[in-house]
mmCIF file of C-alpha atoms in Angstrom:
data_model
loop_
_atom_site.group_PDB
_atom_site.id
_atom_site.type_symbol
_atom_site.label_atom_id
_atom_site.label_comp_id
_atom_site.label_asym_id
_atom_site.label_seq_id
_atom_site.Cartn_x
_atom_site.Cartn_y
_atom_site.Cartn_z
ATOM 1 C CA MET E 1 22.780 -39.057 4.150
ATOM 2 C CA SER E 2 21.682 -39.418 0.520
ATOM 3 C CA LYS E 3 20.531 -42.876 -0.534
ATOM 4 C CA ILE E 4 21.140 -44.311 -4.001
ATOM 5 C CA LEU E 5 19.510 -47.290 -5.710
ATOM 6 C CA ILE E 6 21.526 -49.331 -8.225
ATOM 7 C CA LEU E 7 19.577 -51.200 -10.915
ATOM 8 C CA ASP E 8 21.760 -53.417 -13.115
ATOM 9 C CA ASP E 9 21.604 -57.061 -14.129
ATOM 10 C CA GLU E 10 25.396 -57.476 -14.021
ATOM 11 C CA ARG E 11 26.615 -58.638 -10.605
ATOM 12 C CA GLN E 12 30.119 -57.287 -11.270
ATOM 13 C CA VAL E 13 28.791 -53.804 -11.975
ATOM 14 C CA ILE E 14 26.618 -53.865 -8.853
ATOM 15 C CA GLN E 15 29.575 -54.906 -6.722
ATOM 16 C CA GLN E 16 31.900 -52.260 -8.190
ATOM 17 C CA VAL E 17 29.427 -49.413 -7.924
ATOM 18 C CA SER E 18 28.338 -50.429 -4.405
ATOM 19 C CA THR E 19 31.932 -50.410 -3.205
ATOM 20 C CA LEU E 20 32.606 -47.008 -4.740
ATOM 21 C CA LEU E 21 29.409 -45.427 -3.381
ATOM 22 C CA GLU E 22 30.225 -46.673 0.102
ATOM 23 C CA SER E 23 33.713 -45.161 -0.176
ATOM 24 C CA PHE E 24 32.125 -41.851 -1.260
ATOM 25 C CA GLY E 25 30.021 -41.830 1.913
ATOM 26 C CA TYR E 26 26.623 -42.601 0.356
ATOM 27 C CA ASP E 27 24.040 -45.066 1.567
ATOM 28 C CA TYR E 28 22.933 -47.455 -1.156
ATOM 29 C CA ASP E 29 20.847 -50.459 -2.109
ATOM 30 C CA PHE E 30 20.582 -52.510 -5.280
ATOM 31 C CA ILE E 31 18.247 -54.739 -7.278
ATOM 32 C CA PRO E 32 19.267 -56.994 -10.194
ATOM 33 C CA LYS E 33 15.923 -57.001 -12.054
ATOM 34 C CA ALA E 34 13.647 -54.257 -13.402
ATOM 35 C CA ASP E 35 10.572 -56.084 -12.113
ATOM 36 C CA PHE E 36 11.595 -55.257 -8.535
ATOM 37 C CA LEU E 37 11.989 -51.495 -9.087
ATOM 38 C CA PHE E 38 8.568 -50.057 -8.231
ATOM 39 C CA ARG E 39 8.072 -52.415 -5.303
ATOM 40 C CA LYS E 40 11.415 -51.176 -3.960
ATOM 41 C CA LEU E 41 10.510 -47.531 -4.480
ATOM 42 C CA ASP E 42 7.220 -48.029 -2.643
ATOM 43 C CA SER E 43 8.982 -49.476 0.390
ATOM 44 C CA ASP E 44 11.973 -47.131 0.649
ATOM 45 C CA HIS E 45 13.112 -43.613 -0.215
ATOM 46 C CA PHE E 46 15.889 -42.943 -2.715
ATOM 47 C CA ASP E 47 17.446 -39.691 -3.858
ATOM 48 C CA LEU E 48 19.015 -41.136 -7.002
ATOM 49 C CA ILE E 49 18.715 -44.192 -9.239
ATOM 50 C CA LEU E 50 21.676 -45.529 -11.239
ATOM 51 C CA LEU E 51 19.824 -47.263 -14.089
ATOM 52 C CA ASP E 52 21.356 -49.589 -16.669
ATOM 53 C CA ILE E 53 20.113 -48.957 -20.203
ATOM 54 C CA ASN E 54 20.583 -52.506 -21.514
ATOM 55 C CA MET E 55 19.078 -55.168 -19.261
ATOM 56 C CA ALA E 56 17.620 -58.553 -20.000
ATOM 57 C CA GLY E 57 13.835 -58.482 -20.266
ATOM 58 C CA ARG E 58 13.344 -54.708 -19.903
ATOM 59 C CA ASP E 59 15.391 -51.892 -21.396
ATOM 60 C CA GLY E 60 16.304 -48.949 -19.213
ATOM 61 C CA VAL E 61 14.813 -46.353 -21.592
ATOM 62 C CA SER E 62 11.247 -47.708 -21.296
ATOM 63 C CA LEU E 63 11.732 -48.007 -17.542
ATOM 64 C CA LEU E 64 12.871 -44.374 -17.389
ATOM 65 C CA ARG E 65 9.792 -43.338 -19.368
ATOM 66 C CA GLU E 66 7.523 -45.093 -16.875
ATOM 67 C CA LEU E 67 9.352 -43.563 -13.919
ATOM 68 C CA LYS E 68 9.070 -40.010 -15.218
ATOM 69 C CA SER E 69 5.429 -40.397 -16.231
ATOM 70 C CA THR E 70 4.415 -41.613 -12.761
ATOM 71 C CA GLU E 71 3.753 -38.729 -10.367
ATOM 72 C CA ALA E 72 4.974 -40.615 -7.296
ATOM 73 C CA TYR E 73 8.437 -41.192 -8.819
ATOM 74 C CA HIS E 74 8.724 -38.247 -11.199
ATOM 75 C CA ASP E 75 11.095 -36.220 -9.003
ATOM 76 C CA ILE E 76 13.615 -39.020 -8.347
ATOM 77 C CA GLU E 77 16.812 -38.222 -10.236
ATOM 78 C CA VAL E 78 18.147 -40.869 -12.640
ATOM 79 C CA ILE E 79 21.650 -41.376 -14.049
ATOM 80 C CA MET E 80 21.769 -43.833 -16.942
ATOM 81 C CA MET E 81 24.584 -46.427 -17.121
ATOM 82 C CA THR E 82 25.497 -47.804 -20.547
ATOM 83 C CA GLY E 83 28.175 -49.679 -22.398
ATOM 84 C CA GLU E 84 27.149 -47.924 -25.602
ATOM 85 C CA THR E 85 27.342 -44.291 -26.665
ATOM 86 C CA ASP E 86 24.503 -44.193 -29.166
ATOM 87 C CA ASP E 87 23.659 -40.487 -29.449
ATOM 88 C CA ARG E 88 20.056 -41.219 -30.413
ATOM 89 C CA VAL E 89 19.473 -43.349 -27.314
ATOM 90 C CA LEU E 90 21.203 -40.876 -25.014
ATOM 91 C CA SER E 91 19.223 -37.988 -26.521
ATOM 92 C CA GLU E 92 15.982 -39.846 -25.846
ATOM 93 C CA CYS E 93 17.050 -40.432 -22.237
ATOM 94 C CA PHE E 94 17.683 -36.726 -21.689
ATOM 95 C CA GLU E 95 14.353 -35.836 -23.291
ATOM 96 C CA LEU E 96 12.620 -38.214 -20.882
ATOM 97 C CA GLY E 97 14.276 -36.513 -17.900
ATOM 98 C CA ALA E 98 17.541 -38.313 -17.168
ATOM 99 C CA ALA E 99 19.937 -36.143 -15.165
ATOM 100 C CA ASP E 100 23.137 -37.579 -16.686
ATOM 101 C CA TYR E 101 24.781 -40.758 -17.951
ATOM 102 C CA ILE E 102 27.898 -42.843 -17.187
ATOM 103 C CA THR E 103 29.648 -45.115 -19.674
ATOM 104 C CA LYS E 104 30.886 -48.573 -18.807
ATOM 105 C CA PRO E 105 33.405 -49.657 -17.703
ATOM 106 C CA ILE E 106 32.698 -47.287 -14.850
ATOM 107 C CA LYS E 107 35.548 -45.079 -13.696
ATOM 108 C CA GLU E 108 35.764 -43.945 -10.082
ATOM 109 C CA LEU E 109 36.426 -40.274 -10.896
ATOM 110 C CA VAL E 110 33.526 -40.069 -13.335
ATOM 111 C CA LEU E 111 31.084 -41.825 -10.990
ATOM 112 C CA ARG E 112 32.065 -39.590 -8.083
ATOM 113 C CA ALA E 113 31.691 -36.388 -10.121
ATOM 114 C CA ARG E 114 28.371 -37.305 -11.772
ATOM 115 C CA VAL E 115 26.741 -38.558 -8.583
ATOM 116 C CA LYS E 116 27.978 -35.574 -6.552
ATOM 117 C CA ALA E 117 26.657 -33.115 -9.149
ATOM 118 C CA VAL E 118 23.175 -34.642 -9.069
ATOM 119 C CA ILE E 119 23.063 -34.996 -5.273
ATOM 120 C CA ASP E 120 24.309 -31.407 -4.818
ATOM 121 C CA LYS E 121 21.662 -30.154 -7.242
ATOM 122 C CA GLN E 122 19.015 -31.983 -5.253
ATOM 123 C CA MET E 123 20.260 -30.395 -2.042
ATOM 124 C CA TYR E 124 20.085 -26.942 -3.611
ATOM 125 C CA ILE E 125 16.587 -27.619 -4.939
ATOM 126 C CA ARG E 126 15.445 -28.853 -1.529
ATOM 127 C CA GLU E 127 16.924 -25.795 0.165
ATOM 128 C CA ILE E 128 15.274 -23.483 -2.344
ATOM 129 C CA SER E 129 11.958 -25.297 -1.893
ATOM 130 C CA LYS E 130 12.333 -25.017 1.863
ATOM 131 C CA GLN E 131 13.034 -21.290 1.619
ATOM 132 C CA LYS E 132 10.063 -20.849 -0.715
ATOM 133 C CA ARG E 133 7.830 -22.630 1.778
ATOM 134 C CA LEU E 134 9.142 -20.455 4.591
ATOM 135 C CA LEU E 135 8.621 -17.315 2.507
ATOM 136 C CA ALA E 136 5.115 -18.442 1.607
ATOM 137 C CA GLU E 137 4.334 -19.085 5.276
ATOM 138 C CA GLN E 138 5.790 -15.721 6.302
ATOM 139 C CA LYS E 139 3.904 -13.985 3.478
ATOM 140 C CA ALA E 140 0.687 -15.609 4.650
ATOM 141 C CA ILE E 141 1.349 -14.314 8.177
ATOM 142 C CA VAL E 142 2.152 -10.808 6.893
ATOM 143 C CA ASP E 143 -0.899 -10.843 4.605
ATOM 144 C CA GLU E 144 -3.113 -11.838 7.513
ATOM 145 C CA LYS E 145 -1.676 -9.096 9.729
ATOM 146 C CA ASN E 146 -2.060 -6.550 6.923
ATOM 147 C CA LYS E 147 -5.654 -7.640 6.427
ATOM 148 C CA ASN E 148 -6.350 -7.248 10.140
ATOM 149 C CA ILE E 149 -4.726 -3.800 10.160
ATOM 150 C CA THR E 150 -6.579 -2.740 7.007
ATOM 151 C CA ASP E 151 -9.885 -4.003 8.403
ATOM 152 C CA SER E 152 -9.210 -2.042 11.582
ATOM 153 C CA ILE E 153 -8.420 1.131 9.614
ATOM 154 C CA LYS E 154 -11.562 0.668 7.502
ATOM 155 C CA TYR E 155 -13.572 0.457 10.702
ATOM 156 C CA ALA E 156 -11.835 3.628 11.905
ATOM 157 C CA LYS E 157 -12.897 5.268 8.635
ATOM 158 C CA ARG E 158 -16.528 4.563 9.505
ATOM 159 C CA ILE E 159 -16.023 6.310 12.837
ATOM 160 C CA GLN E 160 -14.295 9.274 11.195
ATOM 161 C CA GLU E 161 -17.034 9.586 8.579
ATOM 162 C CA ALA E 162 -19.693 9.425 11.290
ATOM 163 C CA ILE E 163 -18.422 12.613 12.946
ATOM 164 C CA LEU E 164 -18.246 14.596 9.702
ATOM 165 C CA PRO E 165 -21.102 17.093 9.200
ATOM 166 C CA ASP E 166 -24.474 15.697 8.181
ATOM 167 C CA GLN E 167 -24.813 16.367 4.452
ATOM 168 C CA ALA E 168 -28.599 16.797 4.673
ATOM 169 C CA VAL E 169 -28.249 19.522 7.305
ATOM 170 C CA LEU E 170 -25.460 21.222 5.377
ATOM 171 C CA GLN E 171 -27.582 21.095 2.225
ATOM 172 C CA SER E 172 -30.501 22.742 4.007
ATOM 173 C CA ILE E 173 -28.313 25.628 5.227
ATOM 174 C CA LEU E 174 -26.112 26.014 2.137
ATOM 175 C CA PRO E 175 -28.135 24.617 -0.790
ATOM 176 C CA GLU E 176 -25.437 25.549 -3.295
ATOM 177 C CA HIS E 177 -22.173 23.972 -2.221
ATOM 178 C CA PHE E 178 -19.715 21.187 -2.952
ATOM 179 C CA ILE E 179 -17.109 19.374 -0.883
ATOM 180 C CA LEU E 180 -14.212 17.760 -2.729
ATOM 181 C CA PHE E 181 -12.838 15.435 -0.064
ATOM 182 C CA LYS E 182 -10.253 12.856 -1.182
ATOM 183 C CA PRO E 183 -8.208 11.191 1.569
ATOM 184 C CA ARG E 184 -4.836 9.908 0.394
ATOM 185 C CA ASP E 185 -5.214 6.827 2.568
ATOM 186 C CA ILE E 186 -8.236 5.068 4.004
ATOM 187 C CA VAL E 187 -8.528 7.625 6.798
ATOM 188 C CA SER E 188 -7.688 11.305 6.480
ATOM 189 C CA GLY E 189 -5.829 14.098 8.236
ATOM 190 C CA ASP E 190 -8.008 16.668 6.461
ATOM 191 C CA PHE E 191 -11.569 17.223 7.616
ATOM 192 C CA TYR E 192 -14.392 19.677 7.033
ATOM 193 C CA TRP E 193 -16.466 21.082 9.873
ATOM 194 C CA PHE E 194 -19.860 22.751 10.008
ATOM 195 C CA HIS E 195 -22.054 24.076 12.787
ATOM 196 C CA GLN E 196 -25.054 26.399 13.066
ATOM 197 C CA ILE E 197 -26.177 28.363 16.091
ATOM 198 C CA ASP E 198 -29.242 30.501 15.460
ATOM 199 C CA HIS E 199 -28.380 32.876 12.615
ATOM 200 C CA ARG E 200 -24.642 32.106 12.611
ATOM 201 C CA VAL E 201 -23.085 29.390 10.433
ATOM 202 C CA VAL E 202 -19.537 28.163 11.068
ATOM 203 C CA LEU E 203 -17.677 26.419 8.237
ATOM 204 C CA ALA E 204 -14.067 25.220 8.322
ATOM 205 C CA ALA E 205 -11.546 23.314 6.211
ATOM 206 C CA VAL E 206 -8.860 21.780 8.421
ATOM 207 C CA ASP E 207 -5.546 20.159 7.487
ATOM 208 C CA CYS E 208 -3.971 18.221 10.360
ATOM 209 C CA THR E 209 -0.334 17.193 10.647
ATOM 210 C CA GLY E 210 0.336 14.195 8.408
ATOM 211 C CA HIS E 211 -2.206 11.936 6.782
ATOM 212 C CA GLY E 212 -3.448 8.411 7.328
ATOM 213 C CA ILE E 213 -3.728 7.208 10.924
ATOM 214 C CA PRO E 214 -1.681 10.004 12.629
ATOM 215 C CA GLY E 215 -3.625 12.663 10.750
ATOM 216 C CA ALA E 216 -6.912 10.926 11.553
ATOM 217 C CA PHE E 217 -6.142 11.018 15.289
ATOM 218 C CA MET E 218 -5.463 14.748 15.049
ATOM 219 C CA SER E 219 -8.674 15.276 13.069
ATOM 220 C CA MET E 220 -10.692 13.606 15.846
ATOM 221 C CA ILE E 221 -9.075 15.902 18.414
ATOM 222 C CA GLY E 222 -9.676 18.991 16.269
ATOM 223 C CA ASN E 223 -13.299 18.056 15.627
ATOM 224 C CA ILE E 224 -14.085 17.617 19.316
ATOM 225 C CA CYS E 225 -12.258 20.813 20.305
ATOM 226 C CA LEU E 226 -14.096 22.902 17.702
ATOM 227 C CA LYS E 227 -17.440 21.559 18.856
ATOM 228 C CA ASN E 228 -16.686 22.407 22.496
ATOM 229 C CA ILE E 229 -15.373 25.885 21.674
ATOM 230 C CA ILE E 230 -18.454 26.884 19.678
ATOM 231 C CA LYS E 231 -20.841 25.315 22.180
ATOM 232 C CA GLU E 232 -19.308 27.197 25.109
ATOM 233 C CA ASN E 233 -18.955 30.490 23.200
ATOM 234 C CA PRO E 234 -21.835 30.837 20.689
ATOM 235 C CA ASP E 235 -21.015 34.504 19.959
ATOM 236 C CA ILE E 236 -17.287 33.909 19.476
ATOM 237 C CA HIS E 237 -15.394 35.594 16.630
ATOM 238 C CA ALA E 238 -13.551 33.596 13.960
ATOM 239 C CA ASN E 239 -10.058 34.492 15.170
ATOM 240 C CA GLU E 240 -11.017 33.695 18.761
ATOM 241 C CA VAL E 241 -11.959 30.188 17.669
ATOM 242 C CA LEU E 242 -8.442 29.696 16.323
ATOM 243 C CA ASN E 243 -6.853 31.282 19.398
ATOM 244 C CA GLU E 244 -8.760 28.951 21.718
ATOM 245 C CA LEU E 245 -8.189 25.915 19.511
ATOM 246 C CA HIS E 246 -4.455 26.605 19.569
ATOM 247 C CA ILE E 247 -4.444 26.725 23.377
ATOM 248 C CA GLN E 248 -6.424 23.501 23.662
ATOM 249 C CA ILE E 249 -4.211 21.603 21.202
ATOM 250 C CA CYS E 250 -1.053 22.730 22.987
ATOM 251 C CA THR E 251 -2.555 21.693 26.322
ATOM 252 C CA LEU E 252 -3.894 18.321 25.192
ATOM 253 C CA LEU E 253 -0.618 17.342 23.507
ATOM 254 C CA LYS E 254 1.529 18.790 26.348
ATOM 255 C CA GLN E 255 3.547 20.762 23.825
ATOM 256 C CA GLU E 256 5.141 22.971 26.477
ATOM 257 C CA GLN E 257 6.704 19.938 28.172
ATOM 258 C CA THR E 258 7.440 17.721 25.157
ATOM 259 C CA ASP E 259 8.867 17.884 21.651
ATOM 260 C CA ASN E 260 5.465 17.189 20.144
ATOM 261 C CA ARG E 261 5.015 19.299 17.003
ATOM 262 C CA ASP E 262 1.623 18.096 15.831
ATOM 263 C CA GLY E 263 -0.947 20.670 14.881
ATOM 264 C CA MET E 264 -3.164 21.837 12.058
ATOM 265 C CA ASP E 265 -3.621 24.485 9.387
ATOM 266 C CA MET E 266 -7.124 25.717 8.773
ATOM 267 C CA ALA E 267 -9.456 28.235 7.178
ATOM 268 C CA LEU E 268 -12.602 29.110 9.136
ATOM 269 C CA VAL E 269 -15.522 31.399 8.369
ATOM 270 C CA ILE E 270 -18.500 32.470 10.464
ATOM 271 C CA ILE E 271 -21.455 33.594 8.346
ATOM 272 C CA ASP E 272 -23.874 35.931 10.110
ATOM 273 C CA GLN E 273 -27.106 35.616 8.144
ATOM 274 C CA ASP E 274 -28.835 38.480 9.986
ATOM 275 C CA GLN E 275 -25.977 40.964 9.724
ATOM 276 C CA LYS E 276 -25.063 39.798 6.192
ATOM 277 C CA LYS E 277 -21.436 39.649 7.156
ATOM 278 C CA MET E 278 -18.790 36.946 7.249
ATOM 279 C CA GLU E 279 -15.750 36.671 9.488
ATOM 280 C CA PHE E 280 -12.663 34.805 8.330
ATOM 281 C CA SER E 281 -9.578 33.682 10.193
ATOM 282 C CA GLY E 282 -6.900 31.378 8.856
ATOM 283 C CA ALA E 283 -3.945 29.458 10.206
ATOM 284 C CA LYS E 284 -1.714 29.329 7.100
ATOM 285 C CA ASN E 285 -4.676 28.535 4.834
ATOM 286 C CA PRO E 286 -6.557 31.243 2.862
ATOM 287 C CA LEU E 287 -10.087 32.269 1.988
ATOM 288 C CA LEU E 288 -10.900 32.883 -1.661
ATOM 289 C CA TYR E 289 -14.200 34.549 -2.558
ATOM 290 C CA PHE E 290 -15.893 36.032 -5.617
ATOM 291 C CA GLN E 291 -18.265 39.006 -5.665
ATOM 292 C CA ASN E 292 -19.595 40.484 -8.901
ATOM 293 C CA GLY E 293 -17.118 38.368 -10.874
ATOM 294 C CA TYR E 294 -14.052 39.648 -8.998
ATOM 295 C CA ALA E 295 -11.778 37.403 -6.946
ATOM 296 C CA THR E 296 -10.401 38.314 -3.539
ATOM 297 C CA LYS E 297 -7.930 36.127 -1.711
ATOM 298 C CA ILE E 298 -7.246 36.679 1.979
ATOM 299 C CA LYS E 299 -4.213 34.856 3.247
ATOM 300 C CA GLY E 300 -4.246 33.115 6.583
ATOM 301 C CA ASP E 301 -1.748 34.003 9.293
ATOM 302 C CA LYS E 302 1.663 32.389 8.890
ATOM 303 C CA THR E 303 1.439 30.385 12.102
ATOM 304 C CA PRO E 304 -0.365 27.048 12.515
ATOM 305 C CA ILE E 305 -2.595 25.774 15.279
ATOM 306 C CA GLY E 306 -0.411 23.996 17.820
ATOM 307 C CA SER E 307 2.784 22.604 16.319
ATOM 308 C CA ASN E 308 4.945 23.291 19.394
ATOM 309 C CA TRP E 309 4.277 27.027 19.488
ATOM 310 C CA LYS E 310 4.119 28.775 22.844
ATOM 311 C CA ARG E 311 0.721 29.004 24.459
ATOM 312 C CA ASN E 312 0.947 32.729 25.258
ATOM 313 C CA GLN E 313 -2.304 34.023 23.749
ATOM 314 C CA ASN E 314 -0.976 37.532 23.113
ATOM 315 C CA GLU E 315 1.764 36.095 20.900
ATOM 316 C CA ARG E 316 -0.710 33.965 18.942
ATOM 317 C CA ASN E 317 -3.629 36.245 18.248
ATOM 318 C CA PHE E 318 -4.967 35.266 14.835
ATOM 319 C CA THR E 319 -6.295 37.996 12.569
ATOM 320 C CA ASN E 320 -10.038 38.470 12.138
ATOM 321 C CA HIS E 321 -11.246 39.594 8.692
ATOM 322 C CA VAL E 322 -14.800 40.825 8.044
ATOM 323 C CA ILE E 323 -16.414 40.535 4.595
ATOM 324 C CA ASN E 324 -19.680 42.209 3.620
ATOM 325 C CA LEU E 325 -22.240 39.801 2.133
ATOM 326 C CA GLU E 326 -24.679 42.354 0.687
ATOM 327 C CA VAL E 327 -24.142 40.812 -2.757
ATOM 328 C CA PRO E 328 -24.121 37.104 -3.697
ATOM 329 C CA THR E 329 -20.752 35.653 -2.739
ATOM 330 C CA THR E 330 -19.038 32.395 -3.682
ATOM 331 C CA ILE E 331 -16.415 31.235 -1.191
ATOM 332 C CA TYR E 332 -13.694 28.573 -1.275
ATOM 333 C CA LEU E 333 -11.879 27.058 1.690
ATOM 334 C CA TYR E 334 -9.175 24.492 1.030
ATOM 335 C CA SER E 335 -6.112 22.671 2.313
ATOM 336 C CA ASP E 336 -2.801 22.557 0.421
ATOM 337 C CA GLY E 337 -3.278 19.015 -0.934
ATOM 338 C CA TYR E 338 -4.726 20.069 -4.307
ATOM 339 C CA GLN E 339 -2.227 22.779 -5.155
ATOM 340 C CA ASP E 340 0.798 20.762 -3.942
ATOM 341 C CA GLN E 341 -0.036 17.663 -5.999
ATOM 342 C CA PHE E 342 2.631 16.725 -8.557
ATOM 343 C CA GLY E 343 1.600 15.858 -12.107
ATOM 344 C CA GLY E 344 1.071 17.440 -15.494
ATOM 345 C CA GLU E 345 3.216 17.255 -18.593
ATOM 346 C CA HIS E 346 6.347 18.445 -16.760
ATOM 347 C CA ASN E 347 5.646 16.568 -13.502
ATOM 348 C CA GLU E 348 5.419 19.678 -11.337
ATOM 349 C CA LYS E 349 3.172 20.998 -8.577
ATOM 350 C CA PHE E 350 -0.286 22.223 -9.563
ATOM 351 C CA MET E 351 0.427 25.411 -7.570
ATOM 352 C CA SER E 352 -1.910 27.941 -5.951
ATOM 353 C CA LYS E 353 -1.752 30.247 -8.995
ATOM 354 C CA GLN E 354 -3.175 27.587 -11.303
ATOM 355 C CA LEU E 355 -5.850 26.723 -8.717
ATOM 356 C CA LEU E 356 -6.855 30.403 -8.565
ATOM 357 C CA GLU E 357 -7.047 30.560 -12.367
ATOM 358 C CA LEU E 358 -9.170 27.409 -12.479
ATOM 359 C CA LEU E 359 -11.583 28.641 -9.803
ATOM 360 C CA THR E 360 -11.835 32.019 -11.524
ATOM 361 C CA GLU E 361 -12.742 30.247 -14.748
ATOM 362 C CA ILE E 362 -15.463 28.058 -13.211
ATOM 363 C CA HIS E 363 -16.780 30.094 -10.247
ATOM 364 C CA ALA E 364 -19.987 31.122 -12.025
ATOM 365 C CA LYS E 365 -20.954 27.540 -12.828
ATOM 366 C CA PRO E 366 -23.286 25.517 -10.580
ATOM 367 C CA LEU E 367 -21.431 24.460 -7.447
ATOM 368 C CA THR E 368 -21.981 20.734 -7.987
ATOM 369 C CA GLU E 369 -20.521 21.025 -11.480
ATOM 370 C CA GLN E 370 -17.523 22.908 -10.082
ATOM 371 C CA GLY E 371 -16.779 20.007 -7.751
ATOM 372 C CA HIS E 372 -16.811 17.554 -10.670
ATOM 373 C CA ILE E 373 -14.565 19.818 -12.752
ATOM 374 C CA LEU E 374 -12.004 20.099 -9.957
ATOM 375 C CA ASP E 375 -12.061 16.339 -9.367
ATOM 376 C CA ASN E 376 -11.619 15.502 -13.056
ATOM 377 C CA LYS E 377 -8.907 18.125 -13.508
ATOM 378 C CA MET E 378 -6.836 16.640 -10.695
ATOM 379 C CA ALA E 379 -7.339 13.083 -11.975
ATOM 380 C CA GLN E 380 -6.036 14.156 -15.410
ATOM 381 C CA TRP E 381 -3.163 16.072 -13.794
ATOM 382 C CA MET E 382 -1.945 12.983 -11.920
ATOM 383 C CA VAL E 383 -2.311 10.711 -14.965
ATOM 384 C CA MET E 384 -0.261 13.092 -17.129
ATOM 385 C CA GLY E 385 2.559 13.065 -14.606
ATOM 386 C CA ASN E 386 2.174 9.361 -13.796
ATOM 387 C CA GLU E 387 1.823 10.320 -10.143
ATOM 388 C CA SER E 388 -0.248 8.926 -7.301
ATOM 389 C CA GLN E 389 -1.979 11.146 -4.753
ATOM 390 C CA LEU E 390 0.576 12.591 -2.325
ATOM 391 C CA ASP E 391 -1.618 14.198 0.328
ATOM 392 C CA ASP E 392 -5.202 14.486 1.476
ATOM 393 C CA ILE E 393 -7.246 16.819 -0.734
ATOM 394 C CA LEU E 394 -10.017 19.073 0.573
ATOM 395 C CA ILE E 395 -11.813 21.944 -1.175
ATOM 396 C CA ILE E 396 -15.106 23.437 0.019
ATOM 397 C CA GLY E 397 -17.079 25.703 -2.283
ATOM 398 C CA ALA E 398 -20.316 27.466 -1.305
ATOM 399 C CA LYS E 399 -22.535 30.216 -2.676
ATOM 400 C CA ILE E 400 -23.951 32.633 -0.104
ATOM 401 C CA ASP E 401 -26.935 34.669 -1.234
ATOM 402 C CA LEU E 402 -28.582 36.422 1.688
#
């Protein structure tokens, strides 16, 4: 129940207002002198003060000023009671923070309406404040959970980065190369893979289903499977790697028994440094290479690795392509993230044609410079279209001069 304090030096007014407030259903108390006000407020709680403007010894306006300038009492609502209607005085009261005023003699209807309006406003303010507190508490909980999740994902990123190829080793085998690797989220569904056995170098660009955490899980599976396949079959051909990887993914994810459709697209090459030849096999993703200034693009097969396809090896035999490396060759392996990114003046996809034109234009430049050009080009493309990155981006470029 709301409690109201009456401050007036006229006994008749106190009696009338007290009777009316009680009939309205409010709790109330009263004091006849201004000197008692702050002592009363310190000992009890009030939602509203009915304050007489003209009292003996202390006018209500100066008392209102003191109330509103004191932090402990600032939020208590005040309705002024007056026998006068001096606009200047009333204006000053409103400027000081009075909620309303009532003229004497006090009428029941007016008192009821003014008091109810102020009390109702207080109830709404309290409810809003309560909801704000609840929202703030809930936001704090959500923020804490998000922080914990983000911290966990950042830790997962460290694990994912740890299993990526050692850059120093890659640099020693392929001195001229770049890797443009830009995860959309903290962790990535794209990954690059490198392995050397004797005179054979295996290099792959892999695009797993999805991005973020689901894609990262698939990338871990793909990384481990590739390592095991090459280790157990050091003389394996490029297409046989994809065939075996497909079987292992289907088996691990039980895709014959479930509706699981996860998988990966990839482009993989095996460089034979002794034979000066390179094998390529692709699951949806291509190989682009330049020899003597001319570009050749070999498309990957139309089927992915895994993705709920049947395990029958005869039905999923990926194509093996052999490229002669007698002349210096620059190769590019990439996922679809770069070419599918929206942006530009007309907010459209970058497209594979424009990527081919860009690589043709820059392929003779130093490989490190090419990586910077591609990175800057995509940054400008997204800014022009006011777009954020939509997918993981991976492009590998390497010059092979045997």
